[in-house]
PDB file of C-alpha atoms and ligand atoms in Angstrom:
ATOM      1  CA  MET A  38      64.059  18.999 -24.583  1.00  0.00           C
ATOM      2  CA  ILE A  39      61.343  17.082 -26.416  1.00  0.00           C
ATOM      3  CA  MET A  40      58.075  17.088 -24.422  1.00  0.00           C
ATOM      4  CA  VAL A  41      55.852  14.887 -26.626  1.00  0.00           C
ATOM      5  CA  VAL A  42      56.811  12.208 -29.148  1.00  0.00           C
ATOM      6  CA  LEU A  43      54.425  10.049 -31.154  1.00  0.00           C
ATOM      7  CA  GLU A  44      55.898   7.313 -33.340  1.00  0.00           C
ATOM      8  CA  ASN A  45      53.802   5.558 -35.926  1.00  0.00           C
ATOM      9  CA  VAL A  46      50.660   5.805 -33.800  1.00  0.00           C
ATOM     10  CA  ASN A  47      47.427   4.168 -34.932  1.00  0.00           C
ATOM     11  CA  LYS A  48      44.086   4.185 -33.179  1.00  0.00           C
ATOM     12  CA  ILE A  49      41.406   1.747 -34.232  1.00  0.00           C
ATOM     13  CA  TYR A  50      38.122   2.037 -32.361  1.00  0.00           C
ATOM     14  CA  ASN A  51      36.223  -1.259 -31.928  1.00  0.00           C
ATOM     15  CA  GLU A  52      39.186  -3.164 -33.309  1.00  0.00           C
ATOM     16  CA  GLY A  53      38.405  -6.690 -34.430  1.00  0.00           C
ATOM     17  CA  THR A  54      34.674  -6.036 -34.841  1.00  0.00           C
ATOM     18  CA  PRO A  55      32.644  -5.155 -37.950  1.00  0.00           C
ATOM     19  CA  ARG A  56      32.428  -1.603 -36.540  1.00  0.00           C
ATOM     20  CA  ALA A  57      36.219  -1.186 -36.521  1.00  0.00           C
ATOM     21  CA  PHE A  58      37.182   2.367 -37.408  1.00  0.00           C
ATOM     22  CA  GLU A  59      40.698   3.654 -37.928  1.00  0.00           C
ATOM     23  CA  ALA A  60      40.644   7.135 -36.391  1.00  0.00           C
ATOM     24  CA  LEU A  61      44.433   7.726 -36.447  1.00  0.00           C
ATOM     25  CA  LYS A  62      46.783   6.449 -39.131  1.00  0.00           C
ATOM     26  CA  SER A  63      50.601   6.347 -38.758  1.00  0.00           C
ATOM     27  CA  ILE A  64      50.907   9.535 -36.754  1.00  0.00           C
ATOM     28  CA  ASP A  65      54.429  10.883 -36.161  1.00  0.00           C
ATOM     29  CA  LEU A  66      54.657  14.069 -34.143  1.00  0.00           C
ATOM     30  CA  GLU A  67      57.208  15.847 -31.977  1.00  0.00           C
ATOM     31  CA  VAL A  68      56.506  18.781 -29.688  1.00  0.00           C
ATOM     32  CA  SER A  69      59.403  20.497 -27.896  1.00  0.00           C
ATOM     33  CA  GLU A  70      59.192  21.848 -24.372  1.00  0.00           C
ATOM     34  CA  GLY A  71      57.712  25.351 -24.396  1.00  0.00           C
ATOM     35  CA  GLU A  72      56.127  25.031 -27.830  1.00  0.00           C
ATOM     36  CA  CYS A  73      52.524  25.998 -28.557  1.00  0.00           C
ATOM     37  CA  VAL A  74      51.096  23.773 -31.295  1.00  0.00           C
ATOM     38  CA  VAL A  75      47.722  24.154 -33.001  1.00  0.00           C
ATOM     39  CA  LEU A  76      45.998  20.993 -34.256  1.00  0.00           C
ATOM     40  CA  SER A  77      43.570  21.823 -37.024  1.00  0.00           C
ATOM     41  CA  GLY A  78      41.305  19.811 -39.289  1.00  0.00           C
ATOM     42  CA  VAL A  79      37.628  19.319 -40.039  1.00  0.00           C
ATOM     43  CA  SER A  80      35.231  17.573 -37.685  1.00  0.00           C
ATOM     44  CA  GLY A  81      36.048  13.858 -37.476  1.00  0.00           C
ATOM     45  CA  SER A  82      39.673  14.223 -38.590  1.00  0.00           C
ATOM     46  CA  GLY A  83      40.993  12.796 -35.311  1.00  0.00           C
ATOM     47  CA  LYS A  84      42.015  15.823 -33.212  1.00  0.00           C
ATOM     48  CA  SER A  85      40.249  14.816 -29.982  1.00  0.00           C
ATOM     49  CA  THR A  86      41.385  11.223 -30.407  1.00  0.00           C
ATOM     50  CA  LEU A  87      44.987  12.395 -30.640  1.00  0.00           C
ATOM     51  CA  LEU A  88      44.643  14.561 -27.504  1.00  0.00           C
ATOM     52  CA  SER A  89      43.044  11.703 -25.557  1.00  0.00           C
ATOM     53  CA  LEU A  90      46.024   9.461 -26.340  1.00  0.00           C
ATOM     54  CA  ILE A  91      48.521  12.132 -25.248  1.00  0.00           C
ATOM     55  CA  ALA A  92      46.517  12.548 -22.019  1.00  0.00           C
ATOM     56  CA  ALA A  93      46.567   8.736 -21.559  1.00  0.00           C
ATOM     57  CA  LEU A  94      42.763   8.790 -21.357  1.00  0.00           C
ATOM     58  CA  ASP A  95      42.868   6.111 -24.034  1.00  0.00           C
ATOM     59  CA  LYS A  96      45.588   3.880 -25.491  1.00  0.00           C
ATOM     60  CA  PRO A  97      46.891   3.682 -29.055  1.00  0.00           C
ATOM     61  CA  SER A  98      46.293   0.451 -30.989  1.00  0.00           C
ATOM     62  CA  ARG A  99      49.866   0.591 -32.359  1.00  0.00           C
ATOM     63  CA  GLY A 100      52.865   2.811 -31.914  1.00  0.00           C
ATOM     64  CA  LYS A 101      54.635   4.641 -29.138  1.00  0.00           C
ATOM     65  CA  ILE A 102      53.866   7.794 -27.196  1.00  0.00           C
ATOM     66  CA  ALA A 103      56.295   9.391 -24.773  1.00  0.00           C
ATOM     67  CA  VAL A 104      55.600  12.521 -22.736  1.00  0.00           C
ATOM     68  CA  ASN A 105      58.172  14.302 -20.588  1.00  0.00           C
ATOM     69  CA  GLY A 106      60.478  11.299 -20.962  1.00  0.00           C
ATOM     70  CA  GLU A 107      57.849   8.794 -19.809  1.00  0.00           C
ATOM     71  CA  LEU A 108      56.532   6.070 -22.122  1.00  0.00           C
ATOM     72  CA  ILE A 109      52.772   6.382 -21.722  1.00  0.00           C
ATOM     73  CA  SER A 110      51.340   4.319 -24.579  1.00  0.00           C
ATOM     74  CA  LYS A 111      50.926   1.219 -22.419  1.00  0.00           C
ATOM     75  CA  LEU A 112      50.459   2.654 -18.942  1.00  0.00           C
ATOM     76  CA  PRO A 113      48.075   0.682 -16.706  1.00  0.00           C
ATOM     77  CA  ASP A 114      45.083   2.819 -15.611  1.00  0.00           C
ATOM     78  CA  LEU A 115      46.371   3.551 -12.126  1.00  0.00           C
ATOM     79  CA  HIS A 116      49.660   4.861 -13.501  1.00  0.00           C
ATOM     80  CA  ALA A 117      47.808   6.773 -16.205  1.00  0.00           C
ATOM     81  CA  SER A 118      45.901   8.776 -13.620  1.00  0.00           C
ATOM     82  CA  ALA A 119      49.095   9.450 -11.665  1.00  0.00           C
ATOM     83  CA  TYR A 120      50.723  10.614 -14.899  1.00  0.00           C
ATOM     84  CA  ARG A 121      47.823  12.985 -15.591  1.00  0.00           C
ATOM     85  CA  ALA A 122      47.847  14.315 -12.037  1.00  0.00           C
ATOM     86  CA  LYS A 123      51.539  15.093 -12.344  1.00  0.00           C
ATOM     87  CA  THR A 124      52.036  16.247 -15.905  1.00  0.00           C
ATOM     88  CA  ILE A 125      48.823  17.162 -17.735  1.00  0.00           C
ATOM     89  CA  GLY A 126      46.262  19.951 -17.576  1.00  0.00           C
ATOM     90  CA  VAL A 127      43.215  19.514 -19.819  1.00  0.00           C
ATOM     91  CA  ILE A 128      40.842  22.267 -20.944  1.00  0.00           C
ATOM     92  CA  PHE A 129      37.699  21.123 -22.751  1.00  0.00           C
ATOM     93  CA  GLN A 130      34.891  22.880 -24.551  1.00  0.00           C
ATOM     94  CA  HIS A 131      32.520  21.738 -21.791  1.00  0.00           C
ATOM     95  CA  PHE A 132      33.687  22.759 -18.394  1.00  0.00           C
ATOM     96  CA  ASN A 133      32.465  19.912 -16.144  1.00  0.00           C
ATOM     97  CA  LEU A 134      32.321  22.152 -13.090  1.00  0.00           C
ATOM     98  CA  LEU A 135      30.381  21.517  -9.897  1.00  0.00           C
ATOM     99  CA  GLU A 136      27.691  24.171 -10.240  1.00  0.00           C
ATOM    100  CA  SER A 137      26.741  24.661  -6.596  1.00  0.00           C
ATOM    101  CA  LEU A 138      30.313  25.011  -5.360  1.00  0.00           C
ATOM    102  CA  SER A 139      32.292  28.230  -5.478  1.00  0.00           C
ATOM    103  CA  VAL A 140      35.000  28.954  -8.012  1.00  0.00           C
ATOM    104  CA  GLU A 141      37.725  28.375  -5.446  1.00  0.00           C
ATOM    105  CA  GLU A 142      36.193  25.086  -4.285  1.00  0.00           C
ATOM    106  CA  ASN A 143      36.055  23.843  -7.876  1.00  0.00           C
ATOM    107  CA  VAL A 144      39.644  24.879  -8.464  1.00  0.00           C
ATOM    108  CA  ILE A 145      40.990  22.879  -5.501  1.00  0.00           C
ATOM    109  CA  VAL A 146      39.077  19.666  -6.326  1.00  0.00           C
ATOM    110  CA  PRO A 147      42.083  18.031  -8.078  1.00  0.00           C
ATOM    111  CA  LEU A 148      44.184  18.454  -4.911  1.00  0.00           C
ATOM    112  CA  ILE A 149      41.706  16.953  -2.450  1.00  0.00           C
ATOM    113  CA  ASN A 150      43.711  13.749  -2.078  1.00  0.00           C
ATOM    114  CA  SER A 151      47.093  15.282  -2.773  1.00  0.00           C
ATOM    115  CA  GLY A 152      48.264  15.246   0.835  1.00  0.00           C
ATOM    116  CA  PHE A 153      49.167  18.954   0.646  1.00  0.00           C
ATOM    117  CA  ASP A 154      48.198  21.059   3.658  1.00  0.00           C
ATOM    118  CA  MET A 155      45.395  23.598   3.310  1.00  0.00           C
ATOM    119  CA  ARG A 156      47.785  26.549   3.238  1.00  0.00           C
ATOM    120  CA  THR A 157      49.710  25.160   0.286  1.00  0.00           C
ATOM    121  CA  ILE A 158      46.469  24.328  -1.521  1.00  0.00           C
ATOM    122  CA  LYS A 159      45.147  27.840  -0.919  1.00  0.00           C
ATOM    123  CA  ALA A 160      48.372  29.381  -2.242  1.00  0.00           C
ATOM    124  CA  LEU A 161      48.258  27.195  -5.378  1.00  0.00           C
ATOM    125  CA  ALA A 162      44.579  28.067  -5.896  1.00  0.00           C
ATOM    126  CA  ASP A 163      45.314  31.803  -5.597  1.00  0.00           C
ATOM    127  CA  LYS A 164      48.113  31.473  -8.128  1.00  0.00           C
ATOM    128  CA  SER A 165      46.084  29.590 -10.708  1.00  0.00           C
ATOM    129  CA  MET A 166      42.953  31.767 -10.303  1.00  0.00           C
ATOM    130  CA  GLU A 167      45.214  34.767 -10.866  1.00  0.00           C
ATOM    131  CA  LEU A 168      46.649  33.196 -14.031  1.00  0.00           C
ATOM    132  CA  ALA A 169      43.166  32.420 -15.323  1.00  0.00           C
ATOM    133  CA  ALA A 170      41.906  35.936 -14.513  1.00  0.00           C
ATOM    134  CA  ILE A 171      39.106  34.684 -12.223  1.00  0.00           C
ATOM    135  CA  SER A 172      40.389  35.668  -8.741  1.00  0.00           C
ATOM    136  CA  HIS A 173      37.725  38.368  -8.428  1.00  0.00           C
ATOM    137  CA  LYS A 174      35.027  35.639  -8.487  1.00  0.00           C
ATOM    138  CA  ALA A 175      36.772  33.214  -6.108  1.00  0.00           C
ATOM    139  CA  SER A 176      33.903  32.920  -3.644  1.00  0.00           C
ATOM    140  CA  GLN A 177      31.033  33.061  -6.154  1.00  0.00           C
ATOM    141  CA  GLU A 178      28.966  29.968  -6.939  1.00  0.00           C
ATOM    142  CA  VAL A 179      29.727  28.603 -10.385  1.00  0.00           C
ATOM    143  CA  LYS A 180      26.061  28.580 -11.424  1.00  0.00           C
ATOM    144  CA  ALA A 181      26.045  32.391 -11.248  1.00  0.00           C
ATOM    145  CA  LEU A 182      29.008  32.803 -13.620  1.00  0.00           C
ATOM    146  CA  SER A 183      28.955  33.778 -17.287  1.00  0.00           C
ATOM    147  CA  GLY A 184      30.173  31.258 -19.899  1.00  0.00           C
ATOM    148  CA  GLY A 185      33.558  32.960 -20.207  1.00  0.00           C
ATOM    149  CA  GLU A 186      33.978  33.032 -16.418  1.00  0.00           C
ATOM    150  CA  LYS A 187      33.064  29.339 -16.160  1.00  0.00           C
ATOM    151  CA  GLN A 188      35.748  28.560 -18.651  1.00  0.00           C
ATOM    152  CA  ARG A 189      38.315  30.605 -16.733  1.00  0.00           C
ATOM    153  CA  CYS A 190      37.330  28.674 -13.598  1.00  0.00           C
ATOM    154  CA  ALA A 191      37.944  25.428 -15.514  1.00  0.00           C
ATOM    155  CA  ILE A 192      41.307  26.780 -16.649  1.00  0.00           C
ATOM    156  CA  ALA A 193      42.289  27.615 -13.061  1.00  0.00           C
ATOM    157  CA  ARG A 194      41.328  24.054 -12.049  1.00  0.00           C
ATOM    158  CA  ALA A 195      43.403  22.614 -14.918  1.00  0.00           C
ATOM    159  CA  LEU A 196      46.434  24.613 -13.776  1.00  0.00           C
ATOM    160  CA  ILE A 197      46.365  24.072 -10.024  1.00  0.00           C
ATOM    161  CA  HIS A 198      48.826  21.162 -10.020  1.00  0.00           C
ATOM    162  CA  GLU A 199      51.231  23.204 -12.194  1.00  0.00           C
ATOM    163  CA  PRO A 200      51.226  20.828 -15.190  1.00  0.00           C
ATOM    164  CA  LYS A 201      54.023  21.045 -17.756  1.00  0.00           C
ATOM    165  CA  LEU A 202      51.773  20.093 -20.657  1.00  0.00           C
ATOM    166  CA  ILE A 203      48.419  21.763 -21.321  1.00  0.00           C
ATOM    167  CA  LEU A 204      45.953  20.172 -23.749  1.00  0.00           C
ATOM    168  CA  CYS A 205      42.992  22.223 -24.998  1.00  0.00           C
ATOM    169  CA  ASP A 206      40.140  20.730 -27.027  1.00  0.00           C
ATOM    170  CA  GLU A 207      38.065  23.355 -28.898  1.00  0.00           C
ATOM    171  CA  PRO A 208      38.545  25.747 -25.982  1.00  0.00           C
ATOM    172  CA  THR A 209      36.731  28.670 -27.607  1.00  0.00           C
ATOM    173  CA  ALA A 210      33.847  26.741 -29.206  1.00  0.00           C
ATOM    174  CA  ASN A 211      31.332  28.054 -26.673  1.00  0.00           C
ATOM    175  CA  LEU A 212      32.773  31.533 -26.208  1.00  0.00           C
ATOM    176  CA  ASP A 213      31.984  34.851 -27.832  1.00  0.00           C
ATOM    177  CA  ARG A 214      34.737  36.805 -29.515  1.00  0.00           C
ATOM    178  CA  ALA A 215      35.701  38.907 -26.481  1.00  0.00           C
ATOM    179  CA  ASN A 216      36.009  35.846 -24.247  1.00  0.00           C
ATOM    180  CA  SER A 217      37.893  33.964 -26.970  1.00  0.00           C
ATOM    181  CA  LEU A 218      40.426  36.788 -27.181  1.00  0.00           C
ATOM    182  CA  LYS A 219      40.757  36.723 -23.399  1.00  0.00           C
ATOM    183  CA  PHE A 220      41.378  32.981 -23.594  1.00  0.00           C
ATOM    184  CA  ILE A 221      44.148  33.577 -26.125  1.00  0.00           C
ATOM    185  CA  GLU A 222      45.718  36.122 -23.750  1.00  0.00           C
ATOM    186  CA  ILE A 223      45.749  33.509 -20.981  1.00  0.00           C
ATOM    187  CA  LEU A 224      47.318  31.026 -23.391  1.00  0.00           C
ATOM    188  CA  GLN A 225      49.989  33.580 -24.227  1.00  0.00           C
ATOM    189  CA  SER A 226      50.874  34.028 -20.552  1.00  0.00           C
ATOM    190  CA  LEU A 227      51.056  30.246 -20.071  1.00  0.00           C
ATOM    191  CA  HIS A 228      53.354  30.117 -23.076  1.00  0.00           C
ATOM    192  CA  ASP A 229      55.490  32.914 -21.584  1.00  0.00           C
ATOM    193  CA  MET A 230      55.805  30.808 -18.396  1.00  0.00           C
ATOM    194  CA  GLY A 231      57.357  28.031 -20.479  1.00  0.00           C
ATOM    195  CA  LYS A 232      54.381  25.651 -20.570  1.00  0.00           C
ATOM    196  CA  THR A 233      54.015  23.286 -23.510  1.00  0.00           C
ATOM    197  CA  ILE A 234      50.594  23.697 -25.121  1.00  0.00           C
ATOM    198  CA  ILE A 235      48.605  21.740 -27.717  1.00  0.00           C
ATOM    199  CA  VAL A 236      45.295  23.251 -28.877  1.00  0.00           C
ATOM    200  CA  ALA A 237      42.811  21.429 -31.121  1.00  0.00           C
ATOM    201  CA  THR A 238      40.643  24.042 -32.786  1.00  0.00           C
ATOM    202  CA  HIS A 239      38.994  25.221 -35.958  1.00  0.00           C
ATOM    203  CA  ASP A 240      38.665  28.759 -34.650  1.00  0.00           C
ATOM    204  CA  PRO A 241      40.227  31.179 -37.186  1.00  0.00           C
ATOM    205  CA  LEU A 242      41.263  33.416 -34.239  1.00  0.00           C
ATOM    206  CA  PHE A 243      44.164  30.993 -33.721  1.00  0.00           C
ATOM    207  CA  GLU A 244      45.569  31.611 -37.209  1.00  0.00           C
ATOM    208  CA  GLY A 245      48.825  33.540 -37.296  1.00  0.00           C
ATOM    209  CA  LEU A 246      49.273  33.948 -33.523  1.00  0.00           C
ATOM    210  CA  PRO A 247      52.900  34.929 -32.917  1.00  0.00           C
ATOM    211  CA  PHE A 248      53.442  32.434 -30.086  1.00  0.00           C
ATOM    212  CA  VAL A 249      52.131  29.444 -32.076  1.00  0.00           C
ATOM    213  CA  SER A 250      55.228  27.611 -33.311  1.00  0.00           C
ATOM    214  CA  LYS A 251      53.484  25.187 -35.641  1.00  0.00           C
ATOM    215  CA  VAL A 252      50.138  24.259 -37.098  1.00  0.00           C
ATOM    216  CA  VAL A 253      49.485  20.548 -37.612  1.00  0.00           C
ATOM    217  CA  HIS A 254      46.728  19.873 -40.133  1.00  0.00           C
ATOM    218  CA  MET A 255      44.821  16.613 -39.825  1.00  0.00           C
ATOM    219  CA  GLU A 256      42.685  14.989 -42.455  1.00  0.00           C
ATOM    220  CA  ASP A 257      40.965  11.655 -42.143  1.00  0.00           C
ATOM    221  CA  GLY A 258      43.202  10.451 -39.283  1.00  0.00           C
ATOM    222  CA  ARG A 259      46.478  11.541 -40.865  1.00  0.00           C
ATOM    223  CA  ILE A 260      48.773  14.522 -40.454  1.00  0.00           C
ATOM    224  CA  VAL A 261      48.776  16.060 -43.923  1.00  0.00           C
ATOM    225  CA  LYS A 262      50.707  19.226 -43.226  1.00  0.00           C
ATOM    226  CA  ASN A 263      52.993  20.281 -40.417  1.00  0.00           C
ATOM    227  CA  GLU A 264      54.003  23.903 -40.894  1.00  0.00           C
ATOM    228  CA  ARG A 265      56.041  26.338 -38.803  1.00  0.00           C
TER     229      ARG A 265
HETATM  230  N1  ATP B 326      34.710   5.997 -28.982  1.00  0.00           N
HETATM  231  C1  ATP B 326      34.622   5.955 -30.315  1.00  0.00           C
HETATM  232  N2  ATP B 326      34.173   4.859 -30.958  1.00  0.00           N
HETATM  233  C2  ATP B 326      34.114   4.803 -32.304  1.00  0.00           C
HETATM  234  N3  ATP B 326      34.469   5.814 -33.129  1.00  0.00           N
HETATM  235  C3  ATP B 326      34.921   6.939 -32.553  1.00  0.00           C
HETATM  236  C4  ATP B 326      35.011   7.070 -31.123  1.00  0.00           C
HETATM  237  N4  ATP B 326      35.497   8.316 -30.852  1.00  0.00           N
HETATM  238  C5  ATP B 326      35.678   8.911 -32.039  1.00  0.00           C
HETATM  239  N5  ATP B 326      35.347   8.087 -33.058  1.00  0.00           N
HETATM  240  C6  ATP B 326      35.441   8.413 -34.498  1.00  0.00           C
HETATM  241  O1  ATP B 326      36.786   8.764 -34.803  1.00  0.00           O
HETATM  242  C7  ATP B 326      36.839   9.853 -35.707  1.00  0.00           C
HETATM  243  C8  ATP B 326      37.662  10.973 -35.127  1.00  0.00           C
HETATM  244  O2  ATP B 326      36.961  11.538 -34.032  1.00  0.00           O
HETATM  245  P1  ATP B 326      37.537  12.767 -33.194  1.00  0.00           P
HETATM  246  O3  ATP B 326      36.592  13.016 -32.101  1.00  0.00           O
HETATM  247  O4  ATP B 326      38.947  12.495 -32.843  1.00  0.00           O
HETATM  248  O5  ATP B 326      37.478  13.935 -34.293  1.00  0.00           O
HETATM  249  P2  ATP B 326      37.730  15.506 -34.127  1.00  0.00           P
HETATM  250  O6  ATP B 326      38.741  15.886 -35.156  1.00  0.00           O
HETATM  251  O7  ATP B 326      38.048  15.815 -32.708  1.00  0.00           O
HETATM  252  O8  ATP B 326      36.330  16.137 -34.529  1.00  0.00           O
HETATM  253  P3  ATP B 326      35.563  17.459 -33.965  1.00  0.00           P
HETATM  254  O9  ATP B 326      36.224  18.603 -34.653  1.00  0.00           O
HETATM  255  O10 ATP B 326      34.158  17.254 -34.406  1.00  0.00           O
HETATM  256  O11 ATP B 326      35.734  17.475 -32.493  1.00  0.00           O
HETATM  257  C9  ATP B 326      35.388  10.245 -35.985  1.00  0.00           C
HETATM  258  O12 ATP B 326      34.983   9.678 -37.214  1.00  0.00           O
HETATM  259  C10 ATP B 326      34.612   9.638 -34.837  1.00  0.00           C
HETATM  260  O13 ATP B 326      33.317   9.273 -35.232  1.00  0.00           O
HETATM  261 MG1   MG B 327      37.054  16.920 -31.261  1.00  0.00          MG
END
């Protein structure tokens, strides 16, 4: 099954003004279910813009985007947040955690209005903290965590609703080598579970990973190379 399809997608920031800027130009891309794709390209080439459109955090100026069979390029905001809550997990370079809450409390934040009972929420939290290798810090306040641990807390939070598609934007930019390698291990186990993963990165550690099925190179808003 195809998980993500982009057809002739353009993104123009500040369209119709003198500051108009074409950040994505005629993007065609297909990602199959279970694939792990690396998006590479220099700063400003459009990687984060592309991820934000797939996450429906922003809308394309032209073209079509479908994810998991759902056309998302024109979703009204309310539906866009429902789509994210159901389908997408996002891992950023900055973790956006609530510093004075515990790891576990941060992890369950996305489910606060889910209607699930506390037992179900607790079970989901245990599962995702386990996956993100942070269970041993469950009750610790986030402000007392190391950078790598904060990121693993953010990963557990991104996984709690069991998303099918995981988007990572420069996930290792603030990590040392040991923590970056640990992150890659977590990615591998998510891949082994059948998750679809797209990672925007310029970290050379992602080159030649056996579970990466293709590397998409971006330059100046275009896909210039798409290699398996
Ligand atoms: N909200 C915005 N308004 C106007 N221009 C923007 C906006 N967001 C991004 N851009 C521009 O679009 C281009 C692509 O930005 P984007 O953040 O997608 O690049 P990137 O490949 O993720 O770069 P980096 O590797 O530095 O994260 C850049 O030239 C940027 O200045
Ligand atoms: Mg970026």
